[in-house]
Amino acid sequence: MVWLHPVILFALAAVAAPILIHILVQRRAEVVPFPTLRFLRSTAIVSIRRHLLEDRLLLALRIAIVAAAVTAVAGPLLVTRARRDVWNRRIVRATVISGAPTASGGASRDGERVVQTREFRGPSLGDGIRRALEWLDAAPPARRELVVSAPLTIGSLSAADIADVPPSVGLRFERVGTLPAERTVSYGRVRAVDGSIEREVTLAGAQTSVRDRSAGDPKAGADRGFPLDVLAAPPARPFVDAAIAAVLGERVWSPPEAHRARLVLASTEHATAEVSAGNGDMQPWIADAIVRLTRDADLQHASARAAGALEEPRFSQAPWVTVARSRDNRLLIAAAASADRLVVVSGAPPSDVALPILVRGIVNAIAGVADIVPLEIVPIPDAQLTAWSRPAAPPPTPRIDRVESDDRRLLWIAVLGLLLVETWVRRAARRDAAPAHVEESARVA
Amino acid sequence: MPTDAPCPPDVLAGIADLELVARIVVEGLVSGLHRSPFHGYSAEFIQYRRYRPGDDLKYVDWKLLARTDRVYTKQFRETTNLAASIVIDTSASMDFPAGAVTKFRYAVIVAAALASVIAGQGDAAGLVARDAFLPPRSGRQHLRRLLALLASLTPGGVWGGAETVRRAADRLGRRGLLIVISDFYDDEQRMAGELRRAQRMGHDVAQLQVLTRDEIALPYGRDVEFADLESGARIPVNPALARRGYRDAIAEFLERTRSTALAEGRQHTLLVTDTAPERALRSFLLARQT
């Protein structure tokens, strides 16, 4: 048996009320004026005890009434095998639709009894799935099924969306409609000399077009808001500024606020002492950034032609990671993670062309731009959909507030019945208490 | 359509006009009586009666004593008017039960009916209560005064039954009829003593004991706390447990009252308030005729 509001069962303590009332009321006998007491003998103690015995039935009835009422309010439900069988035979279906309406999404299949069905449309399949799951959670006890009816292109549905669906909810996919002719997606933000720019990519078949739109950040081009902090000796500063200006002129991806980096030009003696690295715990985005740097072909090519080297042996050891080597195969650029930023040390001369390439590489690396390939209009493979599909499982223990018929009505009927019996018993007791003419009538008359 | 059914007590008690009530009761009462139920000591011989202490020796039939060795007195029908005094109990114990025909109301109806019968014969009827006294006189005007006085009486407090009977006997003057209507819950010894004294004074004494069915049967079901109407004392009682003892005690009391009265030559009649007054009075008057 399950309960809708088990907390209410604490109210069963209310059965003490009729007991207390019974005891208190019984101790006050009715006062009856009588002509003379000379023929009467007091029977006070016996009388009270006797009444407690006489009215035990009435007391039991009242306790039962209170207990049944409290139990009914608490909402009991007997989960019997027959009831479970009924629940298992029916199905509640939510259909998430994207694109044109479908004729098959809410249709019943062989042998199943669909008790409720509803369609959900939204800006995305993920949003529709979320709302469908909320509705399924509030549905009456039945097998629950989620049908996704859409063209099902890559990007319209992710593994994370599927992971949110509880295991007991069945999943079915229906590929309907045609693939969209084009798709326009936001593709991040880039930095330029004249400010920050929102980039939008439209994919239409084999043609891909990019549209930039100013995001209105006039100071974005200044070194002050630049995500890369360069430590260099004063003589090297003009080279650094020129490198940053060159990079902004070429435009680079704008990293998130929390992604910061520091470049130390180790060829300058003053900067060497400030190089430090973290304790070895590396944040995922820093690791990704280091990997991107090591795979930056332009950087590797420029480094291979540069002179200079990082002479200190510690840059060859952990936690430092070698990013690039010089033309004589000596360590030229190394990277490591500090507590909150990526630290890159370069042994290349500031005047070398490797510097602006390194600056661009670092900024792009910490920006972490997503691959555009998944955004192309390609259907999710059937094998993937089959892997995600599963039948609806029998419903778990249902929430009683979602049950259409429970056992409360039986208890309320019991309460009414007990009230009738209590009334009858009370009236019968009152009739017994009323003056009755007895056998003395004949004798006296 | 005329009917012989007596008028129920609760209907009679609901009629405010006591004269009308008395007339209703008497009309149903006298139809079955052939001659006067009240007779005094007249020159017209009626019957012999066994001698009782206090009887005037001049009425002893000496010849009969000589023949049979038994002492009998001669009874005569009085040719002069009978003087009857009705003594009515106005104690609080008569104000029972609440919400129904009380013993006191029933006693008033009986007293009014008796006074009407007596006055109808041309005899004199008087009334004695705790604070009221009306000497026996005949005539319709006097009867109206008596009924008005009866109607003005209210029960309450203690009665002082023995003193009232004594006062009634003393004021009755010549030998007459003393009718005492009460529940006789007073001091039994003192009351019996005063009644005997009245008899010794030559009065014919009749006791009409008025009780309710509830007093006789104690038919209560639940626990009750009985409150004495006169003293206010209370005792808790479970009627189911106390009923047997109570019934035995009150039956013994009724029997003692009745046997004492009969043994001492007084007429005793028990009137239960759920009985029609005509019926109860008829048995009383028929007993007087025999």
Coordinates of C-alpha atoms in Angstrom, one line a residue, chain A residues 155-418:
Chain A
G155 CA 22.7 18.8 -34.2
S156 CA 19.0 18.9 -33.7
L157 CA 19.3 16.1 -31.1
S158 CA 22.2 15.4 -28.8
A159 CA 23.2 12.5 -26.6
A160 CA 22.7 14.8 -23.6
D161 CA 19.0 15.3 -24.6
I162 CA 18.6 11.5 -24.7
A163 CA 20.4 11.0 -21.4
D164 CA 17.8 13.2 -19.7
V165 CA 15.1 10.7 -20.5
P166 CA 14.4 8.3 -17.6
P167 CA 15.2 4.6 -18.4
S168 CA 11.5 3.6 -17.9
V169 CA 10.3 6.0 -20.6
G170 CA 10.3 4.3 -24.0
L171 CA 12.0 6.1 -26.9
R172 CA 11.0 6.0 -30.5
F173 CA 12.2 8.1 -33.5
E174 CA 10.3 8.8 -36.6
R175 CA 12.1 10.5 -39.4
V176 CA 9.6 12.7 -41.1
G177 CA 9.7 15.6 -43.4
T178 CA 12.7 16.7 -45.5
L179 CA 16.0 18.0 -44.4
P180 CA 16.1 21.8 -44.3
A181 CA 17.7 23.5 -47.2
E182 CA 20.0 25.6 -45.1
R183 CA 20.9 26.2 -41.5
T184 CA 22.1 29.4 -39.9
V185 CA 24.0 29.1 -36.6
S186 CA 25.8 31.5 -34.4
Y187 CA 29.4 30.7 -34.6
G188 CA 31.1 32.6 -31.8
R189 CA 32.6 36.0 -31.5
V190 CA 35.8 37.4 -33.0
R191 CA 38.1 40.3 -32.0
A192 CA 39.2 42.9 -34.5
V193 CA 40.8 46.3 -34.3
D194 CA 37.5 48.1 -34.4
G195 CA 35.8 46.0 -31.8
S196 CA 34.1 42.7 -31.1
I197 CA 32.2 41.0 -33.9
E198 CA 29.4 38.4 -33.8
R199 CA 29.9 35.7 -36.4
E200 CA 27.0 33.8 -38.0
V201 CA 27.5 30.9 -40.3
T202 CA 24.9 29.8 -42.9
L203 CA 25.3 26.3 -44.2
A204 CA 23.4 25.7 -47.5
G205 CA 24.3 22.5 -49.2
A206 CA 27.9 22.8 -50.4
Q207 CA 28.0 26.6 -49.9
T208 CA 28.9 28.1 -46.5
S209 CA 28.7 31.8 -45.9
V210 CA 29.9 33.8 -43.0
R211 CA 28.3 37.0 -41.9
D212 CA 30.0 39.3 -39.3
R213 CA 28.0 41.7 -37.2
S214 CA 29.4 44.3 -34.8
A215 CA 28.8 43.4 -31.2
G216 CA 29.4 47.1 -30.1
D217 CA 32.6 46.8 -28.0
P218 CA 34.7 49.8 -28.9
K219 CA 37.5 48.9 -26.5
A220 CA 37.9 45.4 -27.7
G221 CA 40.8 46.3 -29.9
A222 CA 42.9 47.8 -27.2
D223 CA 45.6 45.8 -25.5
R224 CA 43.8 46.4 -22.2
G225 CA 41.0 44.0 -22.9
F226 CA 43.2 41.6 -24.7
P227 CA 42.9 38.1 -23.3
L228 CA 46.7 37.6 -23.5
D229 CA 49.1 39.1 -21.0
V230 CA 52.6 39.5 -22.5
L231 CA 55.6 39.8 -20.2
A232 CA 58.5 41.3 -22.0
A233 CA 61.4 43.6 -21.4
P234 CA 60.9 47.2 -22.4
P235 CA 63.2 47.0 -25.5
A236 CA 60.9 44.2 -26.7
R237 CA 57.7 46.1 -26.1
P238 CA 57.4 47.6 -29.5
F239 CA 57.6 44.2 -31.1
V240 CA 54.9 42.9 -28.8
D241 CA 52.6 45.8 -29.5
A242 CA 53.1 45.4 -33.2
A243 CA 52.4 41.7 -33.0
I244 CA 49.1 42.2 -31.1
A245 CA 48.1 44.9 -33.6
A246 CA 48.8 42.5 -36.4
V247 CA 46.8 39.8 -34.8
L248 CA 43.8 42.0 -34.2
G249 CA 44.0 43.2 -37.8
E250 CA 43.8 39.7 -39.0
R251 CA 40.9 39.0 -36.5
V252 CA 41.1 36.2 -33.9
W253 CA 38.4 34.3 -31.9
S254 CA 37.3 36.0 -28.8
P255 CA 37.7 33.6 -25.8
P256 CA 35.3 33.5 -22.8
E257 CA 36.0 35.8 -20.0
A258 CA 37.5 33.1 -17.7
H259 CA 40.0 31.9 -20.4
R260 CA 43.1 34.0 -19.9
A261 CA 46.8 33.4 -21.0
R262 CA 50.2 34.8 -20.2
L263 CA 53.1 34.9 -22.7
V264 CA 56.6 35.3 -21.3
L265 CA 59.4 36.2 -23.6
A266 CA 62.2 34.3 -21.9
S267 CA 64.9 35.7 -24.1
T268 CA 64.7 38.8 -21.9
E269 CA 66.5 38.4 -18.7
H270 CA 63.9 40.3 -16.6
A271 CA 61.0 38.2 -17.6
T272 CA 62.6 35.0 -16.8
A273 CA 62.2 35.3 -13.0
E274 CA 58.5 35.8 -13.3
V275 CA 57.8 32.6 -15.1
S276 CA 55.9 30.2 -12.8
A277 CA 53.6 27.4 -13.3
G278 CA 50.8 25.8 -11.3
N279 CA 50.9 22.8 -9.0
G280 CA 50.2 20.4 -11.9
D281 CA 46.3 20.5 -11.7
M282 CA 45.3 21.5 -15.1
Q283 CA 41.9 22.8 -16.1
P284 CA 40.4 21.1 -19.2
W285 CA 40.3 24.2 -21.3
I286 CA 44.0 24.8 -20.6
A287 CA 44.8 21.2 -21.7
D288 CA 42.7 21.7 -24.8
A289 CA 44.6 25.0 -25.5
I290 CA 48.0 23.4 -25.2
V291 CA 47.0 20.6 -27.5
R292 CA 45.7 23.2 -30.1
L293 CA 49.0 25.0 -29.8
T294 CA 51.1 21.9 -30.5
R295 CA 48.8 21.2 -33.6
D296 CA 49.0 24.8 -34.9
A297 CA 50.7 24.2 -38.2
D298 CA 51.6 27.9 -38.8
L299 CA 53.3 28.1 -35.4
Q300 CA 55.2 24.9 -35.9
H301 CA 56.4 26.1 -39.3
A302 CA 57.5 29.5 -38.0
S303 CA 59.2 28.0 -35.0
A304 CA 61.2 25.6 -37.2
R305 CA 62.8 28.6 -38.9
A306 CA 63.4 30.7 -35.8
A307 CA 66.6 31.0 -33.8
G308 CA 66.9 31.1 -30.0
A309 CA 66.1 28.6 -27.4
L310 CA 64.9 28.1 -23.8
E311 CA 68.1 27.4 -22.0
E312 CA 66.8 26.6 -18.6
P313 CA 66.5 22.9 -18.0
R314 CA 63.2 23.2 -16.0
F315 CA 61.3 24.1 -19.1
S316 CA 62.1 20.6 -20.4
Q317 CA 60.5 19.0 -17.4
A318 CA 57.0 18.6 -16.1
P319 CA 54.7 20.5 -15.7
W320 CA 56.1 22.2 -18.8
V321 CA 55.0 20.9 -22.1
T322 CA 57.0 21.4 -25.2
V323 CA 55.0 23.3 -27.8
A324 CA 57.6 23.9 -30.6
R325 CA 61.3 23.6 -31.3
S326 CA 63.7 26.0 -33.1
R327 CA 65.5 25.4 -36.4
D328 CA 68.4 23.7 -34.5
N329 CA 65.9 21.5 -32.7
R330 CA 66.2 23.1 -29.4
L331 CA 63.3 23.9 -27.1
L332 CA 61.8 27.1 -28.3
I333 CA 58.3 27.3 -26.9
A334 CA 56.9 25.6 -23.8
A335 CA 53.5 25.8 -22.1
A336 CA 52.1 25.0 -18.6
A337 CA 49.1 25.7 -16.5
S338 CA 49.0 28.1 -13.6
A339 CA 46.0 28.2 -11.2
D340 CA 43.8 30.2 -13.6
R341 CA 45.5 30.7 -16.9
L342 CA 47.7 29.2 -19.6
V343 CA 51.3 30.2 -19.3
V344 CA 53.5 30.1 -22.5
V345 CA 57.2 30.7 -22.5
S346 CA 59.0 31.5 -25.7
G347 CA 62.7 31.6 -26.4
A348 CA 62.3 33.2 -29.8
P349 CA 63.6 36.7 -30.4
P350 CA 60.8 39.3 -30.1
S351 CA 61.6 40.5 -33.5
D352 CA 61.1 37.2 -35.1
V353 CA 58.0 36.5 -37.1
A354 CA 57.2 33.7 -34.8
L355 CA 55.9 36.1 -32.2
P356 CA 52.7 37.3 -33.9
I357 CA 52.0 33.8 -35.0
L358 CA 52.5 32.6 -31.4
V359 CA 50.1 35.4 -30.1
R360 CA 47.4 34.5 -32.6
G361 CA 47.9 30.8 -31.9
I362 CA 47.5 31.3 -28.1
V363 CA 44.4 33.5 -28.5
N364 CA 42.7 31.0 -30.9
A365 CA 43.7 28.1 -28.7
I366 CA 42.1 29.5 -25.5
A367 CA 39.0 30.5 -27.5
G368 CA 38.2 26.9 -28.2
V369 CA 36.0 27.4 -31.3
A370 CA 33.7 24.5 -32.0
D371 CA 34.1 22.4 -35.1
I372 CA 31.8 23.5 -37.8
V373 CA 31.4 20.1 -39.3
P374 CA 28.7 18.8 -36.9
L375 CA 26.6 21.9 -37.8
E376 CA 26.2 20.8 -41.4
I377 CA 22.8 19.5 -42.5
V378 CA 23.3 15.8 -42.2
P379 CA 20.8 13.3 -40.9
I380 CA 21.6 11.4 -37.7
P381 CA 22.6 7.9 -38.8
D382 CA 19.9 5.2 -38.5
A383 CA 22.3 3.1 -36.4
Q384 CA 22.5 5.9 -33.8
L385 CA 18.7 6.3 -33.7
T386 CA 18.3 2.5 -33.3
A387 CA 20.8 2.6 -30.4
W388 CA 18.8 5.3 -28.7
S389 CA 15.4 3.6 -29.2
R390 CA 14.0 1.4 -26.5
P391 CA 10.5 0.1 -25.6
A392 CA 8.5 1.6 -22.8
A393 CA 9.0 -0.2 -19.5
P394 CA 6.2 -1.1 -17.0
P395 CA 5.5 1.9 -14.8
P396 CA 7.3 2.2 -11.6
T397 CA 5.4 2.6 -8.3
P398 CA 3.0 5.4 -9.3
R399 CA 2.4 8.6 -7.5
I400 CA -1.0 8.3 -6.1
D401 CA -2.0 11.9 -7.0
R402 CA -1.7 10.8 -10.6
V403 CA -3.9 7.8 -10.2
E404 CA -7.4 8.3 -11.5
S405 CA -9.1 5.8 -9.1
D406 CA -7.7 5.0 -5.7
D407 CA -8.9 3.5 -2.5
R408 CA -9.9 6.8 -0.8
R409 CA -13.5 6.4 -1.9
L410 CA -13.8 3.1 -0.1
L411 CA -12.6 4.7 3.1
W412 CA -15.0 7.6 2.7
I413 CA -17.9 5.2 2.2
A414 CA -16.7 3.4 5.3
V415 CA -16.7 6.7 7.2
L416 CA -20.3 7.4 6.1
G417 CA -21.4 3.9 7.0
L418 CA -19.7 4.2 10.4

